[in-house]
Amino acid sequence: MEEIPEKSFLATDKLIFGIGQVSKITGVSSRQLRYWEQQKYISAIQTKKGASRQYNMHTLIRIVNIQRFLNRGFTLSAAVEKALKIDEAAPVVKQFMTTQFKGLKKEADNKFLLDFGYLDNSKKQRVWGIIENGETSFEIEDIS
DNA sequence: GTTCTAACA
DNA sequence: TGTTAGAA
């Protein structure tokens, strides 16, 4: 039997994409990808000589983020800085959500409640994240 | 057929 | 940044 990794069921770092795949997925031209690498904005998996470039999932996501900011009108260098902030925030947000997110309640087709657990140790109030029609907000429920 | 590097009507 | 060349 194949052993299943405990931290994540998908070994995302082992998913690799060629430059053509990345270009089609992200809409970033291969010319741009090579230029960005030259500018040290992104990096391909260590490869020999003039062999074809391969990118891991993290780099793919990074490329997607940079492209999104470019589409919003940012310059390349500004887009890279924005993407870098996301790279820093992602693991923190992930840790917070995995520990604090308790479950999901579907209240209607267009309304979901995210259970964020107790507000504090008094356990007298519960925090809900609300998402309704694309709008998000918080709500505190008093527990009697 | 795809990707690489280098160069530029 | 696009595109093109010749090579791998």
PDB file of C-alpha atoms (C1' of nucleotides) in Angstrom:
ATOM      1  CA  MET A   1       0.000   0.000   0.000  1.00  0.00           C
ATOM      2  CA  GLU A   2       1.165   3.494  -0.832  1.00  0.00           C
ATOM      3  CA  GLU A   3       1.808   5.596   2.225  1.00  0.00           C
ATOM      4  CA  ILE A   4      -0.360   8.662   2.531  1.00  0.00           C
ATOM      5  CA  PRO A   5       1.352  11.886   3.619  1.00  0.00           C
ATOM      6  CA  GLU A   6      -0.217  13.153   6.813  1.00  0.00           C
ATOM      7  CA  LYS A   7       0.250  16.893   6.412  1.00  0.00           C
ATOM      8  CA  SER A   8      -1.404  17.154   3.022  1.00  0.00           C
ATOM      9  CA  PHE A   9      -3.098  14.595   0.852  1.00  0.00           C
ATOM     10  CA  LEU A  10      -1.687  16.265  -2.227  1.00  0.00           C
ATOM     11  CA  ALA A  11       2.070  16.614  -2.613  1.00  0.00           C
ATOM     12  CA  THR A  12       1.775  19.915  -4.427  1.00  0.00           C
ATOM     13  CA  ASP A  13       5.511  20.373  -4.648  1.00  0.00           C
ATOM     14  CA  LYS A  14       5.688  17.279  -6.808  1.00  0.00           C
ATOM     15  CA  LEU A  15       3.301  18.694  -9.348  1.00  0.00           C
ATOM     16  CA  ILE A  16       5.508  20.197 -12.018  1.00  0.00           C
ATOM     17  CA  PHE A  17       4.620  22.103 -15.129  1.00  0.00           C
ATOM     18  CA  GLY A  18       6.511  22.898 -18.303  1.00  0.00           C
ATOM     19  CA  ILE A  19       6.788  26.460 -19.542  1.00  0.00           C
ATOM     20  CA  GLY A  20       4.132  25.810 -22.177  1.00  0.00           C
ATOM     21  CA  GLN A  21       1.697  24.496 -19.587  1.00  0.00           C
ATOM     22  CA  VAL A  22       2.299  27.458 -17.293  1.00  0.00           C
ATOM     23  CA  SER A  23       1.852  29.860 -20.183  1.00  0.00           C
ATOM     24  CA  LYS A  24      -1.476  28.347 -21.166  1.00  0.00           C
ATOM     25  CA  ILE A  25      -2.715  28.162 -17.574  1.00  0.00           C
ATOM     26  CA  THR A  26      -1.694  31.667 -16.515  1.00  0.00           C
ATOM     27  CA  GLY A  27      -1.812  33.586 -19.776  1.00  0.00           C
ATOM     28  CA  VAL A  28       1.778  34.731 -19.246  1.00  0.00           C
ATOM     29  CA  SER A  29       3.903  34.309 -22.371  1.00  0.00           C
ATOM     30  CA  SER A  30       6.958  32.066 -22.345  1.00  0.00           C
ATOM     31  CA  ARG A  31       8.995  35.133 -23.248  1.00  0.00           C
ATOM     32  CA  GLN A  32       7.761  36.855 -20.101  1.00  0.00           C
ATOM     33  CA  LEU A  33       8.430  33.808 -17.944  1.00  0.00           C
ATOM     34  CA  ARG A  34      12.033  33.673 -19.121  1.00  0.00           C
ATOM     35  CA  TYR A  35      12.416  37.422 -18.581  1.00  0.00           C
ATOM     36  CA  TRP A  36      10.915  37.266 -15.084  1.00  0.00           C
ATOM     37  CA  GLU A  37      13.343  34.487 -14.236  1.00  0.00           C
ATOM     38  CA  GLN A  38      16.210  36.584 -15.546  1.00  0.00           C
ATOM     39  CA  GLN A  39      15.066  39.424 -13.275  1.00  0.00           C
ATOM     40  CA  LYS A  40      14.935  36.962 -10.349  1.00  0.00           C
ATOM     41  CA  TYR A  41      11.199  37.486  -9.924  1.00  0.00           C
ATOM     42  CA  ILE A  42      10.539  33.774 -10.262  1.00  0.00           C
ATOM     43  CA  SER A  43      12.696  30.668 -10.415  1.00  0.00           C
ATOM     44  CA  ALA A  44      12.394  27.366 -12.207  1.00  0.00           C
ATOM     45  CA  ILE A  45      13.262  24.045 -10.625  1.00  0.00           C
ATOM     46  CA  GLN A  46      16.989  23.514 -10.681  1.00  0.00           C
ATOM     47  CA  THR A  47      17.842  22.183 -14.084  1.00  0.00           C
ATOM     48  CA  LYS A  48      20.963  21.610 -16.156  1.00  0.00           C
ATOM     49  CA  LYS A  49      22.353  23.562 -19.105  1.00  0.00           C
ATOM     50  CA  GLY A  50      19.741  24.729 -21.553  1.00  0.00           C
ATOM     51  CA  ALA A  51      17.250  22.095 -20.546  1.00  0.00           C
ATOM     52  CA  SER A  52      13.559  22.947 -20.510  1.00  0.00           C
ATOM     53  CA  ARG A  53      12.275  24.820 -17.488  1.00  0.00           C
ATOM     54  CA  GLN A  54      10.006  23.194 -14.962  1.00  0.00           C
ATOM     55  CA  TYR A  55       7.923  25.003 -12.373  1.00  0.00           C
ATOM     56  CA  ASN A  56       6.433  23.700  -9.132  1.00  0.00           C
ATOM     57  CA  MET A  57       2.970  24.529  -7.800  1.00  0.00           C
ATOM     58  CA  HIS A  58       4.198  27.360  -5.598  1.00  0.00           C
ATOM     59  CA  THR A  59       5.895  29.069  -8.499  1.00  0.00           C
ATOM     60  CA  LEU A  60       2.789  28.567 -10.614  1.00  0.00           C
ATOM     61  CA  ILE A  61       0.677  30.275  -7.971  1.00  0.00           C
ATOM     62  CA  ARG A  62       3.235  33.050  -7.709  1.00  0.00           C
ATOM     63  CA  ILE A  63       3.065  33.568 -11.462  1.00  0.00           C
ATOM     64  CA  VAL A  64      -0.718  33.670 -11.332  1.00  0.00           C
ATOM     65  CA  ASN A  65      -0.604  36.300  -8.583  1.00  0.00           C
ATOM     66  CA  ILE A  66       1.871  38.474 -10.468  1.00  0.00           C
ATOM     67  CA  GLN A  67      -0.273  38.273 -13.577  1.00  0.00           C
ATOM     68  CA  ARG A  68      -3.402  39.237 -11.638  1.00  0.00           C
ATOM     69  CA  PHE A  69      -1.698  42.387 -10.349  1.00  0.00           C
ATOM     70  CA  LEU A  70      -0.391  43.203 -13.818  1.00  0.00           C
ATOM     71  CA  ASN A  71      -3.947  42.952 -15.115  1.00  0.00           C
ATOM     72  CA  ARG A  72      -5.014  45.368 -12.409  1.00  0.00           C
ATOM     73  CA  GLY A  73      -2.597  47.910 -13.816  1.00  0.00           C
ATOM     74  CA  PHE A  74       0.411  47.533 -11.548  1.00  0.00           C
ATOM     75  CA  THR A  75       3.898  47.665 -12.975  1.00  0.00           C
ATOM     76  CA  LEU A  76       5.834  44.409 -13.059  1.00  0.00           C
ATOM     77  CA  SER A  77       8.035  45.309 -10.098  1.00  0.00           C
ATOM     78  CA  ALA A  78       5.006  46.435  -8.075  1.00  0.00           C
ATOM     79  CA  ALA A  79       3.127  43.272  -9.023  1.00  0.00           C
ATOM     80  CA  VAL A  80       6.085  41.203  -7.840  1.00  0.00           C
ATOM     81  CA  GLU A  81       6.114  42.988  -4.489  1.00  0.00           C
ATOM     82  CA  LYS A  82       2.386  42.390  -4.102  1.00  0.00           C
ATOM     83  CA  ALA A  83       2.861  38.709  -4.905  1.00  0.00           C
ATOM     84  CA  LEU A  84       5.655  38.543  -2.341  1.00  0.00           C
ATOM     85  CA  LYS A  85       3.288  39.846   0.339  1.00  0.00           C
ATOM     86  CA  ILE A  86       0.861  37.081  -0.525  1.00  0.00           C
ATOM     87  CA  ASP A  87       3.628  34.502  -0.254  1.00  0.00           C
ATOM     88  CA  GLU A  88       4.310  35.773   3.263  1.00  0.00           C
ATOM     89  CA  ALA A  89       0.656  35.899   4.264  1.00  0.00           C
ATOM     90  CA  ALA A  90      -0.453  32.569   2.811  1.00  0.00           C
ATOM     91  CA  PRO A  91       1.093  30.241   5.429  1.00  0.00           C
ATOM     92  CA  VAL A  92      -0.106  32.487   8.273  1.00  0.00           C
ATOM     93  CA  VAL A  93      -3.639  32.584   6.940  1.00  0.00           C
ATOM     94  CA  LYS A  94      -3.508  28.847   6.372  1.00  0.00           C
ATOM     95  CA  GLN A  95      -2.430  28.175   9.951  1.00  0.00           C
ATOM     96  CA  PHE A  96      -5.078  30.482  11.354  1.00  0.00           C
ATOM     97  CA  MET A  97      -7.848  28.932   9.305  1.00  0.00           C
ATOM     98  CA  THR A  98      -6.892  25.327   9.947  1.00  0.00           C
ATOM     99  CA  THR A  99      -6.903  25.903  13.699  1.00  0.00           C
ATOM    100  CA  GLN A 100      -9.752  28.378  14.025  1.00  0.00           C
ATOM    101  CA  PHE A 101     -12.206  27.221  11.373  1.00  0.00           C
ATOM    102  CA  LYS A 102     -14.579  24.743  12.975  1.00  0.00           C
ATOM    103  CA  GLY A 103     -17.108  24.064  10.280  1.00  0.00           C
ATOM    104  CA  LEU A 104     -19.584  25.359   7.755  1.00  0.00           C
ATOM    105  CA  LYS A 105     -23.305  25.880   7.995  1.00  0.00           C
ATOM    106  CA  LYS A 106     -25.389  26.361   4.877  1.00  0.00           C
ATOM    107  CA  GLU A 107     -28.275  28.586   5.802  1.00  0.00           C
ATOM    108  CA  ALA A 108     -29.549  29.168   2.279  1.00  0.00           C
ATOM    109  CA  ASP A 109     -28.416  28.737  -1.298  1.00  0.00           C
ATOM    110  CA  ASN A 110     -26.787  32.153  -1.097  1.00  0.00           C
ATOM    111  CA  LYS A 111     -25.851  32.294   2.570  1.00  0.00           C
ATOM    112  CA  PHE A 112     -23.154  30.383   4.430  1.00  0.00           C
ATOM    113  CA  LEU A 113     -21.980  30.597   8.032  1.00  0.00           C
ATOM    114  CA  LEU A 114     -18.352  29.864   8.891  1.00  0.00           C
ATOM    115  CA  ASP A 115     -17.944  28.628  12.442  1.00  0.00           C
ATOM    116  CA  PHE A 116     -14.887  30.236  14.002  1.00  0.00           C
ATOM    117  CA  GLY A 117     -15.486  28.813  17.448  1.00  0.00           C
ATOM    118  CA  TYR A 118     -15.689  30.598  20.763  1.00  0.00           C
ATOM    119  CA  LEU A 119     -14.796  34.279  21.031  1.00  0.00           C
ATOM    120  CA  ASP A 120     -12.745  33.590  24.186  1.00  0.00           C
ATOM    121  CA  ASN A 121     -12.272  31.101  27.014  1.00  0.00           C
ATOM    122  CA  SER A 122     -15.502  32.151  28.706  1.00  0.00           C
ATOM    123  CA  LYS A 123     -17.165  30.214  25.909  1.00  0.00           C
ATOM    124  CA  LYS A 124     -20.253  32.380  26.132  1.00  0.00           C
ATOM    125  CA  GLN A 125     -20.063  33.765  22.614  1.00  0.00           C
ATOM    126  CA  ARG A 126     -19.426  32.221  19.238  1.00  0.00           C
ATOM    127  CA  VAL A 127     -17.925  33.942  16.221  1.00  0.00           C
ATOM    128  CA  TRP A 128     -19.476  33.452  12.809  1.00  0.00           C
ATOM    129  CA  GLY A 129     -18.116  34.488   9.453  1.00  0.00           C
ATOM    130  CA  ILE A 130     -20.976  35.366   7.164  1.00  0.00           C
ATOM    131  CA  ILE A 131     -20.899  35.157   3.403  1.00  0.00           C
ATOM    132  CA  GLU A 132     -24.067  36.178   1.632  1.00  0.00           C
ATOM    133  CA  ASN A 133     -24.364  37.111  -2.008  1.00  0.00           C
ATOM    134  CA  GLY A 134     -20.619  37.634  -2.216  1.00  0.00           C
ATOM    135  CA  GLU A 135     -20.630  39.998   0.768  1.00  0.00           C
ATOM    136  CA  THR A 136     -18.710  38.964   3.879  1.00  0.00           C
ATOM    137  CA  SER A 137     -19.076  39.992   7.501  1.00  0.00           C
ATOM    138  CA  PHE A 138     -18.790  38.769  11.091  1.00  0.00           C
ATOM    139  CA  GLU A 139     -21.430  38.022  13.659  1.00  0.00           C
ATOM    140  CA  ILE A 140     -21.214  37.318  17.394  1.00  0.00           C
ATOM    141  CA  GLU A 141     -23.701  34.819  18.804  1.00  0.00           C
ATOM    142  CA  ASP A 142     -24.515  34.840  22.520  1.00  0.00           C
ATOM    143  CA  ILE A 143     -24.665  31.301  23.834  1.00  0.00           C
ATOM    144  CA  SER A 144     -27.272  30.720  26.509  1.00  0.00           C
TER     145      SER A 144
ATOM    146  C1'  DG B   1       6.223  19.414 -31.839  1.00  0.00           C
ATOM    147  C1'  DT B   2       8.317  22.037 -27.898  1.00  0.00           C
ATOM    148  C1'  DT B   3      11.837  24.754 -25.735  1.00  0.00           C
ATOM    149  C1'  DC B   4      16.397  27.051 -25.651  1.00  0.00           C
ATOM    150  C1'  DT B   5      19.282  31.335 -26.447  1.00  0.00           C
ATOM    151  C1'  DA B   6      20.120  35.528 -28.699  1.00  0.00           C
ATOM    152  C1'  DA B   7      18.909  39.328 -31.410  1.00  0.00           C
ATOM    153  C1'  DC B   8      15.971  43.009 -33.570  1.00  0.00           C
ATOM    154  C1'  DA B   9      11.904  45.594 -39.668  1.00  0.00           C
TER     155       DA B   9
ATOM    156  C1'  DT C   1       7.418  42.388 -24.914  1.00  0.00           C
ATOM    157  C1'  DG C   2       6.638  40.113 -29.413  1.00  0.00           C
ATOM    158  C1'  DT C   3       8.743  37.670 -32.753  1.00  0.00           C
ATOM    159  C1'  DT C   4      12.159  35.325 -35.270  1.00  0.00           C
ATOM    160  C1'  DA C   5      16.342  32.610 -36.166  1.00  0.00           C
ATOM    161  C1'  DG C   6      18.857  28.120 -35.839  1.00  0.00           C
ATOM    162  C1'  DA C   7      19.945  24.393 -32.651  1.00  0.00           C
ATOM    163  C1'  DA C   8      18.842  20.808 -29.247  1.00  0.00           C
TER     164       DA C   8
END
